[in-house]
Amino acid sequence: MHAHLFALPLLTLLLVVLGWALGELIGERTLPTLMLAYAPPLLWVLLCLPALAWAAWRRLGWGMALAALLLAAWSAGLLHWRPQQAGTLRVVTFNVLGGARTTPAGLGSALRALNADVILLQEARFHTPTFETELQAALPGYRAVRAEEVLTLTRLPLLGTDTRPLPGLNRAALVTHLRWAGRPLTVMNAHPGATQVSAALRDPARLRRSRDLRAAQLDVLITLARRTPGPLILGGDLNTPPRGPAYRALRQAVGPDTFQRAGRGPGWTYPGLRLRIDHQFSRDLRPSRARVLLWRLSDHRPLLVEYRP
């Protein structure tokens, strides 16, 4: 009888462990596990609530129900907490949705208040032809460089730029070579495509195509990062949750996930689905503070990271 009463908490714990393991270890390699890797992690927290209610009602299985909830909360970033201190290099990445929810003056004022040394914008094909000119006017002291729909603005000495096309239409990685603290610094601004998870049921072939195209785009970024010597930052709307083989490959090619090292909380940069898909990875730099800013100027939120040498 007691074994039967333990069934729901035990089943929930096993499902959470299995879902986490498959999404983390296999991820994008198969379509079913891709769904696990890209699902909003809060779904796993919600999955645990019936088991908790069952355990409270039956007064059995509390340990397993709590273990499932803690694992789900940990994987969702709800328990994430890192020490923070101010840094001397400030870099922000922000998908601006073409400026559809703001104005050049509004966006410029918000960005200027951050006192950032480097600004990485994605979806920066603005909806009005004068938007970019007006935005730059609102950010005096910054130089701007563009590749397709990504735009980098910096007030650091600019040594050179490079553009690497990504497979697919109108995608490119923008590489800027800067000088900071007396040494070279390379910054990559990129926006690889999203995996069309919403097409999973009605058009699996489309999901597979978007996955394969995205994998090819990430391969370009990974190869470029591996061939880039010295201090490096890769930032942007990478459409990559903080789990799975693709995320690990980026981390191995560049360096640590700065929010993982210096952030607090879940860090949802895409609040509509409670996802953390905008990132900064860094090499030969020490992230000292990472924050997701609660702006409403886009469907994404900006990620501001401070670094020390």
PDB file of C-alpha atoms in Angstrom:
ATOM      1  CA  MET A   1       0.000   0.000   0.000  1.00  0.00           C
ATOM      2  CA  HIS A   2       2.768   2.447   0.945  1.00  0.00           C
ATOM      3  CA  ALA A   3       4.586   1.716  -2.324  1.00  0.00           C
ATOM      4  CA  HIS A   4       1.461   2.765  -4.222  1.00  0.00           C
ATOM      5  CA  LEU A   5       1.233   6.024  -2.254  1.00  0.00           C
ATOM      6  CA  PHE A   6       4.862   6.827  -3.098  1.00  0.00           C
ATOM      7  CA  ALA A   7       4.158   6.386  -6.828  1.00  0.00           C
ATOM      8  CA  LEU A   8       3.409  10.002  -7.818  1.00  0.00           C
ATOM      9  CA  PRO A   9       6.368  11.668  -6.019  1.00  0.00           C
ATOM     10  CA  LEU A  10       8.715   8.944  -7.276  1.00  0.00           C
ATOM     11  CA  LEU A  11       7.416   9.197 -10.835  1.00  0.00           C
ATOM     12  CA  THR A  12       7.773  12.984 -10.752  1.00  0.00           C
ATOM     13  CA  LEU A  13      11.353  12.771  -9.503  1.00  0.00           C
ATOM     14  CA  LEU A  14      12.242  10.244 -12.206  1.00  0.00           C
ATOM     15  CA  LEU A  15      10.636  12.391 -14.924  1.00  0.00           C
ATOM     16  CA  VAL A  16      12.519  15.514 -13.819  1.00  0.00           C
ATOM     17  CA  VAL A  17      15.845  13.660 -13.667  1.00  0.00           C
ATOM     18  CA  LEU A  18      15.253  11.990 -17.029  1.00  0.00           C
ATOM     19  CA  GLY A  19      14.086  15.206 -18.702  1.00  0.00           C
ATOM     20  CA  TRP A  20      17.076  17.140 -17.390  1.00  0.00           C
ATOM     21  CA  ALA A  21      19.548  14.417 -18.416  1.00  0.00           C
ATOM     22  CA  LEU A  22      18.158  13.994 -21.941  1.00  0.00           C
ATOM     23  CA  GLY A  23      17.992  17.737 -22.589  1.00  0.00           C
ATOM     24  CA  GLU A  24      21.479  18.302 -21.184  1.00  0.00           C
ATOM     25  CA  LEU A  25      23.333  15.335 -22.668  1.00  0.00           C
ATOM     26  CA  ILE A  26      21.564  14.774 -26.006  1.00  0.00           C
ATOM     27  CA  GLY A  27      19.706  18.039 -26.616  1.00  0.00           C
ATOM     28  CA  GLU A  28      19.628  19.093 -30.281  1.00  0.00           C
ATOM     29  CA  ARG A  29      20.870  15.746 -31.599  1.00  0.00           C
ATOM     30  CA  THR A  30      17.333  14.317 -31.817  1.00  0.00           C
ATOM     31  CA  LEU A  31      14.029  16.111 -32.270  1.00  0.00           C
ATOM     32  CA  PRO A  32      12.380  14.766 -29.072  1.00  0.00           C
ATOM     33  CA  THR A  33      15.334  15.696 -26.864  1.00  0.00           C
ATOM     34  CA  LEU A  34      15.612  19.055 -28.628  1.00  0.00           C
ATOM     35  CA  MET A  35      12.126  19.774 -27.308  1.00  0.00           C
ATOM     36  CA  LEU A  36      13.339  18.998 -23.795  1.00  0.00           C
ATOM     37  CA  ALA A  37      16.383  21.259 -24.137  1.00  0.00           C
ATOM     38  CA  TYR A  38      14.367  24.208 -25.458  1.00  0.00           C
ATOM     39  CA  ALA A  39      11.251  23.870 -23.306  1.00  0.00           C
ATOM     40  CA  PRO A  40      10.733  26.695 -20.769  1.00  0.00           C
ATOM     41  CA  PRO A  41      12.359  25.319 -17.600  1.00  0.00           C
ATOM     42  CA  LEU A  42       9.511  26.592 -15.428  1.00  0.00           C
ATOM     43  CA  LEU A  43       7.377  23.807 -16.897  1.00  0.00           C
ATOM     44  CA  TRP A  44       9.405  21.324 -14.856  1.00  0.00           C
ATOM     45  CA  VAL A  45       8.752  23.346 -11.706  1.00  0.00           C
ATOM     46  CA  LEU A  46       5.016  23.295 -12.424  1.00  0.00           C
ATOM     47  CA  LEU A  47       5.214  19.544 -13.026  1.00  0.00           C
ATOM     48  CA  CYS A  48       6.349  19.105  -9.420  1.00  0.00           C
ATOM     49  CA  LEU A  49       3.366  20.867  -7.847  1.00  0.00           C
ATOM     50  CA  PRO A  50       0.902  17.938  -8.113  1.00  0.00           C
ATOM     51  CA  ALA A  51       3.463  15.669  -6.432  1.00  0.00           C
ATOM     52  CA  LEU A  52       3.860  18.174  -3.595  1.00  0.00           C
ATOM     53  CA  ALA A  53       0.092  18.386  -3.169  1.00  0.00           C
ATOM     54  CA  TRP A  54      -0.128  14.585  -3.196  1.00  0.00           C
ATOM     55  CA  ALA A  55       2.640  14.299  -0.589  1.00  0.00           C
ATOM     56  CA  ALA A  56       0.915  16.879   1.622  1.00  0.00           C
ATOM     57  CA  TRP A  57      -2.408  15.072   1.346  1.00  0.00           C
ATOM     58  CA  ARG A  58      -1.040  11.581   1.938  1.00  0.00           C
ATOM     59  CA  ARG A  59       1.761  12.704   4.267  1.00  0.00           C
ATOM     60  CA  LEU A  60       4.119  10.431   2.374  1.00  0.00           C
ATOM     61  CA  GLY A  61       6.811  10.991  -0.243  1.00  0.00           C
ATOM     62  CA  TRP A  62       7.820  14.458   0.949  1.00  0.00           C
ATOM     63  CA  GLY A  63      11.506  13.773   0.372  1.00  0.00           C
ATOM     64  CA  MET A  64      11.074  12.708  -3.242  1.00  0.00           C
ATOM     65  CA  ALA A  65       8.630  15.522  -4.024  1.00  0.00           C
ATOM     66  CA  LEU A  66      10.991  18.130  -2.555  1.00  0.00           C
ATOM     67  CA  ALA A  67      13.981  16.601  -4.350  1.00  0.00           C
ATOM     68  CA  ALA A  68      12.122  16.859  -7.663  1.00  0.00           C
ATOM     69  CA  LEU A  69      11.149  20.468  -6.945  1.00  0.00           C
ATOM     70  CA  LEU A  70      14.689  21.472  -5.952  1.00  0.00           C
ATOM     71  CA  LEU A  71      16.173  19.859  -9.064  1.00  0.00           C
ATOM     72  CA  ALA A  72      13.599  21.598 -11.263  1.00  0.00           C
ATOM     73  CA  ALA A  73      14.173  24.952  -9.530  1.00  0.00           C
ATOM     74  CA  TRP A  74      17.948  24.563  -9.838  1.00  0.00           C
ATOM     75  CA  SER A  75      17.776  23.717 -13.545  1.00  0.00           C
ATOM     76  CA  ALA A  76      15.480  26.730 -14.085  1.00  0.00           C
ATOM     77  CA  GLY A  77      18.058  29.026 -12.459  1.00  0.00           C
ATOM     78  CA  LEU A  78      15.805  29.959  -9.562  1.00  0.00           C
ATOM     79  CA  LEU A  79      18.527  29.025  -7.056  1.00  0.00           C
ATOM     80  CA  HIS A  80      21.357  30.719  -8.989  1.00  0.00           C
ATOM     81  CA  TRP A  81      23.313  33.246  -6.910  1.00  0.00           C
ATOM     82  CA  ARG A  82      26.892  34.425  -7.494  1.00  0.00           C
ATOM     83  CA  PRO A  83      29.065  37.038  -5.739  1.00  0.00           C
ATOM     84  CA  GLN A  84      29.202  40.340  -7.611  1.00  0.00           C
ATOM     85  CA  GLN A  85      31.408  43.399  -7.734  1.00  0.00           C
ATOM     86  CA  ALA A  86      31.810  46.340 -10.087  1.00  0.00           C
ATOM     87  CA  GLY A  87      33.999  45.882 -13.141  1.00  0.00           C
ATOM     88  CA  THR A  88      36.044  48.213 -15.336  1.00  0.00           C
ATOM     89  CA  LEU A  89      34.731  47.029 -18.724  1.00  0.00           C
ATOM     90  CA  ARG A  90      30.996  47.202 -19.380  1.00  0.00           C
ATOM     91  CA  VAL A  91      29.410  45.328 -22.293  1.00  0.00           C
ATOM     92  CA  VAL A  92      25.686  45.122 -23.038  1.00  0.00           C
ATOM     93  CA  THR A  93      23.899  42.923 -25.566  1.00  0.00           C
ATOM     94  CA  PHE A  94      20.309  43.632 -26.584  1.00  0.00           C
ATOM     95  CA  ASN A  95      17.928  42.356 -29.257  1.00  0.00           C
ATOM     96  CA  VAL A  96      16.039  45.560 -30.066  1.00  0.00           C
ATOM     97  CA  LEU A  97      13.249  44.097 -32.274  1.00  0.00           C
ATOM     98  CA  GLY A  98      13.968  46.621 -35.015  1.00  0.00           C
ATOM     99  CA  GLY A  99      13.113  49.446 -32.642  1.00  0.00           C
ATOM    100  CA  ALA A 100       9.415  48.566 -32.910  1.00  0.00           C
ATOM    101  CA  ARG A 101       8.711  49.256 -29.218  1.00  0.00           C
ATOM    102  CA  THR A 102      10.826  52.344 -28.710  1.00  0.00           C
ATOM    103  CA  THR A 103      12.171  55.507 -30.321  1.00  0.00           C
ATOM    104  CA  PRO A 104      15.748  56.471 -31.218  1.00  0.00           C
ATOM    105  CA  ALA A 105      15.782  58.993 -28.383  1.00  0.00           C
ATOM    106  CA  GLY A 106      14.306  56.519 -25.899  1.00  0.00           C
ATOM    107  CA  LEU A 107      16.667  53.703 -26.818  1.00  0.00           C
ATOM    108  CA  GLY A 108      19.650  56.044 -26.965  1.00  0.00           C
ATOM    109  CA  SER A 109      18.860  57.523 -23.559  1.00  0.00           C
ATOM    110  CA  ALA A 110      18.496  54.078 -21.976  1.00  0.00           C
ATOM    111  CA  LEU A 111      21.738  52.812 -23.505  1.00  0.00           C
ATOM    112  CA  ARG A 112      23.647  55.980 -22.635  1.00  0.00           C
ATOM    113  CA  ALA A 113      22.631  55.628 -18.980  1.00  0.00           C
ATOM    114  CA  LEU A 114      24.353  52.225 -18.848  1.00  0.00           C
ATOM    115  CA  ASN A 115      27.771  53.830 -19.389  1.00  0.00           C
ATOM    116  CA  ALA A 116      28.715  50.793 -21.495  1.00  0.00           C
ATOM    117  CA  ASP A 117      32.028  50.567 -23.328  1.00  0.00           C
ATOM    118  CA  VAL A 118      30.605  48.185 -25.949  1.00  0.00           C
ATOM    119  CA  ILE A 119      26.977  47.892 -27.102  1.00  0.00           C
ATOM    120  CA  LEU A 120      25.908  44.832 -29.104  1.00  0.00           C
ATOM    121  CA  LEU A 121      22.527  45.137 -30.825  1.00  0.00           C
ATOM    122  CA  GLN A 122      20.647  42.470 -32.768  1.00  0.00           C
ATOM    123  CA  GLU A 123      17.590  42.806 -35.017  1.00  0.00           C
ATOM    124  CA  ALA A 124      18.922  46.287 -35.697  1.00  0.00           C
ATOM    125  CA  ARG A 125      17.310  46.699 -39.115  1.00  0.00           C
ATOM    126  CA  PHE A 126      15.210  49.528 -37.822  1.00  0.00           C
ATOM    127  CA  HIS A 127      11.639  50.123 -38.938  1.00  0.00           C
ATOM    128  CA  THR A 128      12.262  53.726 -40.004  1.00  0.00           C
ATOM    129  CA  PRO A 129      15.126  54.816 -42.290  1.00  0.00           C
ATOM    130  CA  THR A 130      16.363  57.568 -39.953  1.00  0.00           C
ATOM    131  CA  PHE A 131      16.282  55.466 -36.771  1.00  0.00           C
ATOM    132  CA  GLU A 132      19.961  54.462 -36.848  1.00  0.00           C
ATOM    133  CA  THR A 133      21.184  57.992 -37.576  1.00  0.00           C
ATOM    134  CA  GLU A 134      19.090  59.399 -34.748  1.00  0.00           C
ATOM    135  CA  LEU A 135      20.230  56.621 -32.406  1.00  0.00           C
ATOM    136  CA  GLN A 136      23.883  57.370 -33.101  1.00  0.00           C
ATOM    137  CA  ALA A 137      23.217  61.054 -32.508  1.00  0.00           C
ATOM    138  CA  ALA A 138      21.806  60.100 -29.097  1.00  0.00           C
ATOM    139  CA  LEU A 139      25.028  58.211 -28.311  1.00  0.00           C
ATOM    140  CA  PRO A 140      27.845  60.747 -28.770  1.00  0.00           C
ATOM    141  CA  GLY A 141      31.335  59.336 -28.417  1.00  0.00           C
ATOM    142  CA  TYR A 142      30.467  55.910 -29.844  1.00  0.00           C
ATOM    143  CA  ARG A 143      31.570  54.541 -33.203  1.00  0.00           C
ATOM    144  CA  ALA A 144      29.158  52.203 -34.966  1.00  0.00           C
ATOM    145  CA  VAL A 145      29.851  49.247 -37.265  1.00  0.00           C
ATOM    146  CA  ARG A 146      27.267  46.990 -38.874  1.00  0.00           C
ATOM    147  CA  ALA A 147      26.988  43.549 -40.473  1.00  0.00           C
ATOM    148  CA  GLU A 148      23.536  42.596 -41.779  1.00  0.00           C
ATOM    149  CA  GLU A 149      21.148  43.030 -38.816  1.00  0.00           C
ATOM    150  CA  VAL A 150      23.720  43.234 -36.016  1.00  0.00           C
ATOM    151  CA  LEU A 151      25.143  46.569 -34.928  1.00  0.00           C
ATOM    152  CA  THR A 152      28.075  47.192 -32.590  1.00  0.00           C
ATOM    153  CA  LEU A 153      28.756  50.547 -30.965  1.00  0.00           C
ATOM    154  CA  THR A 154      31.890  51.214 -28.947  1.00  0.00           C
ATOM    155  CA  ARG A 155      33.768  54.046 -27.315  1.00  0.00           C
ATOM    156  CA  LEU A 156      36.968  51.974 -27.070  1.00  0.00           C
ATOM    157  CA  PRO A 157      39.762  52.403 -29.644  1.00  0.00           C
ATOM    158  CA  LEU A 158      38.658  50.527 -32.773  1.00  0.00           C
ATOM    159  CA  LEU A 159      41.516  48.633 -34.425  1.00  0.00           C
ATOM    160  CA  GLY A 160      39.540  46.911 -37.177  1.00  0.00           C
ATOM    161  CA  THR A 161      36.450  44.941 -38.116  1.00  0.00           C
ATOM    162  CA  ASP A 162      35.616  41.708 -39.886  1.00  0.00           C
ATOM    163  CA  THR A 163      32.367  40.189 -41.126  1.00  0.00           C
ATOM    164  CA  ARG A 164      31.729  36.456 -41.371  1.00  0.00           C
ATOM    165  CA  PRO A 165      28.568  35.396 -43.219  1.00  0.00           C
ATOM    166  CA  LEU A 166      26.434  32.781 -41.498  1.00  0.00           C
ATOM    167  CA  PRO A 167      24.555  30.136 -43.522  1.00  0.00           C
ATOM    168  CA  GLY A 168      21.051  31.237 -44.429  1.00  0.00           C
ATOM    169  CA  LEU A 169      19.675  34.593 -45.462  1.00  0.00           C
ATOM    170  CA  ASN A 170      20.889  37.905 -44.045  1.00  0.00           C
ATOM    171  CA  ARG A 171      22.902  36.530 -41.137  1.00  0.00           C
ATOM    172  CA  ALA A 172      26.468  37.462 -40.245  1.00  0.00           C
ATOM    173  CA  ALA A 173      28.845  37.552 -37.323  1.00  0.00           C
ATOM    174  CA  LEU A 174      30.371  40.979 -36.750  1.00  0.00           C
ATOM    175  CA  VAL A 175      33.890  40.913 -35.316  1.00  0.00           C
ATOM    176  CA  THR A 176      35.381  44.091 -33.870  1.00  0.00           C
ATOM    177  CA  HIS A 177      39.004  44.349 -32.801  1.00  0.00           C
ATOM    178  CA  LEU A 178      39.365  46.809 -29.933  1.00  0.00           C
ATOM    179  CA  ARG A 179      41.917  47.930 -27.393  1.00  0.00           C
ATOM    180  CA  TRP A 180      41.123  47.873 -23.706  1.00  0.00           C
ATOM    181  CA  ALA A 181      43.385  48.125 -20.654  1.00  0.00           C
ATOM    182  CA  GLY A 182      46.425  48.296 -22.917  1.00  0.00           C
ATOM    183  CA  ARG A 183      45.781  45.036 -24.767  1.00  0.00           C
ATOM    184  CA  PRO A 184      43.770  43.810 -27.746  1.00  0.00           C
ATOM    185  CA  LEU A 185      40.185  42.667 -27.226  1.00  0.00           C
ATOM    186  CA  THR A 186      38.043  40.907 -29.827  1.00  0.00           C
ATOM    187  CA  VAL A 187      34.254  41.179 -29.601  1.00  0.00           C
ATOM    188  CA  MET A 188      31.899  39.044 -31.701  1.00  0.00           C
ATOM    189  CA  ASN A 189      28.282  40.128 -32.160  1.00  0.00           C
ATOM    190  CA  ALA A 190      26.000  37.406 -33.538  1.00  0.00           C
ATOM    191  CA  HIS A 191      22.365  36.402 -33.892  1.00  0.00           C
ATOM    192  CA  PRO A 192      22.039  32.801 -35.117  1.00  0.00           C
ATOM    193  CA  GLY A 193      18.555  31.697 -36.063  1.00  0.00           C
ATOM    194  CA  ALA A 194      16.092  30.115 -33.688  1.00  0.00           C
ATOM    195  CA  THR A 195      15.060  26.488 -33.823  1.00  0.00           C
ATOM    196  CA  GLN A 196      11.417  26.432 -34.894  1.00  0.00           C
ATOM    197  CA  VAL A 197      10.177  24.432 -31.915  1.00  0.00           C
ATOM    198  CA  SER A 198       6.610  25.645 -32.502  1.00  0.00           C
ATOM    199  CA  ALA A 199       6.587  23.630 -35.759  1.00  0.00           C
ATOM    200  CA  ALA A 200       7.307  20.340 -34.000  1.00  0.00           C
ATOM    201  CA  LEU A 201       3.830  18.847 -34.365  1.00  0.00           C
ATOM    202  CA  ARG A 202       2.507  20.377 -37.566  1.00  0.00           C
ATOM    203  CA  ASP A 203       5.756  20.373 -39.595  1.00  0.00           C
ATOM    204  CA  PRO A 204       8.599  18.232 -38.200  1.00  0.00           C
ATOM    205  CA  ALA A 205      10.560  18.708 -41.432  1.00  0.00           C
ATOM    206  CA  ARG A 206      10.645  22.464 -40.826  1.00  0.00           C
ATOM    207  CA  LEU A 207      11.885  21.877 -37.296  1.00  0.00           C
ATOM    208  CA  ARG A 208      14.629  19.624 -38.638  1.00  0.00           C
ATOM    209  CA  ARG A 209      15.662  22.177 -41.282  1.00  0.00           C
ATOM    210  CA  SER A 210      15.819  25.014 -38.768  1.00  0.00           C
ATOM    211  CA  ARG A 211      17.843  22.843 -36.397  1.00  0.00           C
ATOM    212  CA  ASP A 212      20.341  21.902 -39.112  1.00  0.00           C
ATOM    213  CA  LEU A 213      20.685  25.481 -40.377  1.00  0.00           C
ATOM    214  CA  ARG A 214      21.223  26.721 -36.858  1.00  0.00           C
ATOM    215  CA  ALA A 215      23.860  24.030 -36.251  1.00  0.00           C
ATOM    216  CA  ALA A 216      25.723  25.212 -39.364  1.00  0.00           C
ATOM    217  CA  GLN A 217      25.588  28.818 -38.123  1.00  0.00           C
ATOM    218  CA  LEU A 218      26.922  27.822 -34.714  1.00  0.00           C
ATOM    219  CA  ASP A 219      29.731  25.864 -36.379  1.00  0.00           C
ATOM    220  CA  VAL A 220      30.907  29.100 -38.022  1.00  0.00           C
ATOM    221  CA  LEU A 221      30.900  30.910 -34.672  1.00  0.00           C
ATOM    222  CA  ILE A 222      32.671  28.061 -32.903  1.00  0.00           C
ATOM    223  CA  THR A 223      35.363  27.772 -35.585  1.00  0.00           C
ATOM    224  CA  LEU A 224      35.875  31.533 -35.590  1.00  0.00           C
ATOM    225  CA  ALA A 225      36.166  31.634 -31.806  1.00  0.00           C
ATOM    226  CA  ARG A 226      38.707  28.815 -31.756  1.00  0.00           C
ATOM    227  CA  ARG A 227      40.861  30.622 -34.320  1.00  0.00           C
ATOM    228  CA  THR A 228      40.733  33.936 -32.464  1.00  0.00           C
ATOM    229  CA  PRO A 229      43.673  34.447 -30.084  1.00  0.00           C
ATOM    230  CA  GLY A 230      43.638  36.429 -26.875  1.00  0.00           C
ATOM    231  CA  PRO A 231      40.803  38.024 -24.914  1.00  0.00           C
ATOM    232  CA  LEU A 232      37.446  37.418 -26.568  1.00  0.00           C
ATOM    233  CA  ILE A 233      33.768  38.136 -25.937  1.00  0.00           C
ATOM    234  CA  LEU A 234      30.993  36.459 -27.919  1.00  0.00           C
ATOM    235  CA  GLY A 235      27.683  38.169 -27.268  1.00  0.00           C
ATOM    236  CA  GLY A 236      24.230  38.391 -28.728  1.00  0.00           C
ATOM    237  CA  ASP A 237      20.831  36.824 -28.990  1.00  0.00           C
ATOM    238  CA  LEU A 238      22.230  33.339 -29.524  1.00  0.00           C
ATOM    239  CA  ASN A 239      18.827  31.633 -29.259  1.00  0.00           C
ATOM    240  CA  THR A 240      20.508  29.028 -27.061  1.00  0.00           C
ATOM    241  CA  PRO A 241      19.224  27.902 -23.657  1.00  0.00           C
ATOM    242  CA  PRO A 242      21.919  27.319 -21.010  1.00  0.00           C
ATOM    243  CA  ARG A 243      21.934  23.558 -21.485  1.00  0.00           C
ATOM    244  CA  GLY A 244      22.626  20.967 -24.149  1.00  0.00           C
ATOM    245  CA  PRO A 245      25.500  20.190 -26.552  1.00  0.00           C
ATOM    246  CA  ALA A 246      25.256  23.479 -28.510  1.00  0.00           C
ATOM    247  CA  TYR A 247      25.591  25.542 -25.338  1.00  0.00           C
ATOM    248  CA  ARG A 248      28.525  23.435 -24.151  1.00  0.00           C
ATOM    249  CA  ALA A 249      30.248  23.745 -27.540  1.00  0.00           C
ATOM    250  CA  LEU A 250      30.022  27.545 -27.384  1.00  0.00           C
ATOM    251  CA  ARG A 251      31.318  27.566 -23.840  1.00  0.00           C
ATOM    252  CA  GLN A 252      34.230  25.291 -24.740  1.00  0.00           C
ATOM    253  CA  ALA A 253      35.154  27.331 -27.835  1.00  0.00           C
ATOM    254  CA  VAL A 254      35.018  30.752 -26.177  1.00  0.00           C
ATOM    255  CA  GLY A 255      35.015  30.471 -22.404  1.00  0.00           C
ATOM    256  CA  PRO A 256      32.639  30.703 -19.448  1.00  0.00           C
ATOM    257  CA  ASP A 257      29.030  31.843 -19.625  1.00  0.00           C
ATOM    258  CA  THR A 258      29.307  35.195 -17.868  1.00  0.00           C
ATOM    259  CA  PHE A 259      25.850  35.062 -16.307  1.00  0.00           C
ATOM    260  CA  GLN A 260      26.620  31.630 -14.917  1.00  0.00           C
ATOM    261  CA  ARG A 261      29.783  33.076 -13.359  1.00  0.00           C
ATOM    262  CA  ALA A 262      28.519  36.444 -12.164  1.00  0.00           C
ATOM    263  CA  GLY A 263      24.719  36.564 -12.373  1.00  0.00           C
ATOM    264  CA  ARG A 264      21.853  36.030  -9.980  1.00  0.00           C
ATOM    265  CA  GLY A 265      18.478  34.428 -10.476  1.00  0.00           C
ATOM    266  CA  PRO A 266      17.107  32.834 -13.644  1.00  0.00           C
ATOM    267  CA  GLY A 267      18.265  35.659 -15.931  1.00  0.00           C
ATOM    268  CA  TRP A 268      15.347  35.491 -18.334  1.00  0.00           C
ATOM    269  CA  THR A 269      16.319  37.558 -21.373  1.00  0.00           C
ATOM    270  CA  TYR A 270      13.205  36.459 -23.286  1.00  0.00           C
ATOM    271  CA  PRO A 271      10.501  37.017 -20.672  1.00  0.00           C
ATOM    272  CA  GLY A 272       7.599  35.940 -22.861  1.00  0.00           C
ATOM    273  CA  LEU A 273       8.628  32.291 -22.459  1.00  0.00           C
ATOM    274  CA  ARG A 274      10.821  32.719 -19.361  1.00  0.00           C
ATOM    275  CA  LEU A 275      13.974  31.774 -21.284  1.00  0.00           C
ATOM    276  CA  ARG A 276      17.637  32.772 -20.971  1.00  0.00           C
ATOM    277  CA  ILE A 277      18.794  32.743 -24.602  1.00  0.00           C
ATOM    278  CA  ASP A 278      20.886  35.948 -24.851  1.00  0.00           C
ATOM    279  CA  HIS A 279      24.443  35.462 -23.673  1.00  0.00           C
ATOM    280  CA  GLN A 280      27.958  36.721 -23.305  1.00  0.00           C
ATOM    281  CA  PHE A 281      30.764  34.166 -23.254  1.00  0.00           C
ATOM    282  CA  SER A 282      34.254  35.420 -22.439  1.00  0.00           C
ATOM    283  CA  ARG A 283      37.876  34.316 -22.555  1.00  0.00           C
ATOM    284  CA  ASP A 284      40.838  35.771 -20.628  1.00  0.00           C
ATOM    285  CA  LEU A 285      38.516  38.179 -18.820  1.00  0.00           C
ATOM    286  CA  ARG A 286      36.912  37.925 -15.407  1.00  0.00           C
ATOM    287  CA  PRO A 287      33.166  38.635 -15.365  1.00  0.00           C
ATOM    288  CA  SER A 288      32.481  40.363 -12.061  1.00  0.00           C
ATOM    289  CA  ARG A 289      28.792  41.246 -12.402  1.00  0.00           C
ATOM    290  CA  ALA A 290      26.078  40.188 -14.870  1.00  0.00           C
ATOM    291  CA  ARG A 291      22.554  41.577 -14.826  1.00  0.00           C
ATOM    292  CA  VAL A 292      19.452  41.206 -16.965  1.00  0.00           C
ATOM    293  CA  LEU A 293      17.789  44.618 -17.058  1.00  0.00           C
ATOM    294  CA  LEU A 294      14.015  44.843 -16.679  1.00  0.00           C
ATOM    295  CA  TRP A 295      13.444  47.003 -19.737  1.00  0.00           C
ATOM    296  CA  ARG A 296      10.303  46.981 -21.888  1.00  0.00           C
ATOM    297  CA  LEU A 297      11.856  48.411 -25.054  1.00  0.00           C
ATOM    298  CA  SER A 298      11.744  45.065 -26.902  1.00  0.00           C
ATOM    299  CA  ASP A 299      10.511  41.509 -26.565  1.00  0.00           C
ATOM    300  CA  HIS A 300      13.988  40.719 -25.175  1.00  0.00           C
ATOM    301  CA  ARG A 301      15.777  42.176 -22.191  1.00  0.00           C
ATOM    302  CA  PRO A 302      19.362  43.442 -22.284  1.00  0.00           C
ATOM    303  CA  LEU A 303      22.211  41.595 -20.602  1.00  0.00           C
ATOM    304  CA  LEU A 304      24.798  43.916 -19.044  1.00  0.00           C
ATOM    305  CA  VAL A 305      28.095  42.353 -17.996  1.00  0.00           C
ATOM    306  CA  GLU A 306      30.991  43.990 -16.171  1.00  0.00           C
ATOM    307  CA  TYR A 307      34.490  42.568 -16.514  1.00  0.00           C
ATOM    308  CA  ARG A 308      37.842  42.840 -14.836  1.00  0.00           C
ATOM    309  CA  PRO A 309      41.177  41.997 -16.494  1.00  0.00           C
TER     310      PRO A 309
END
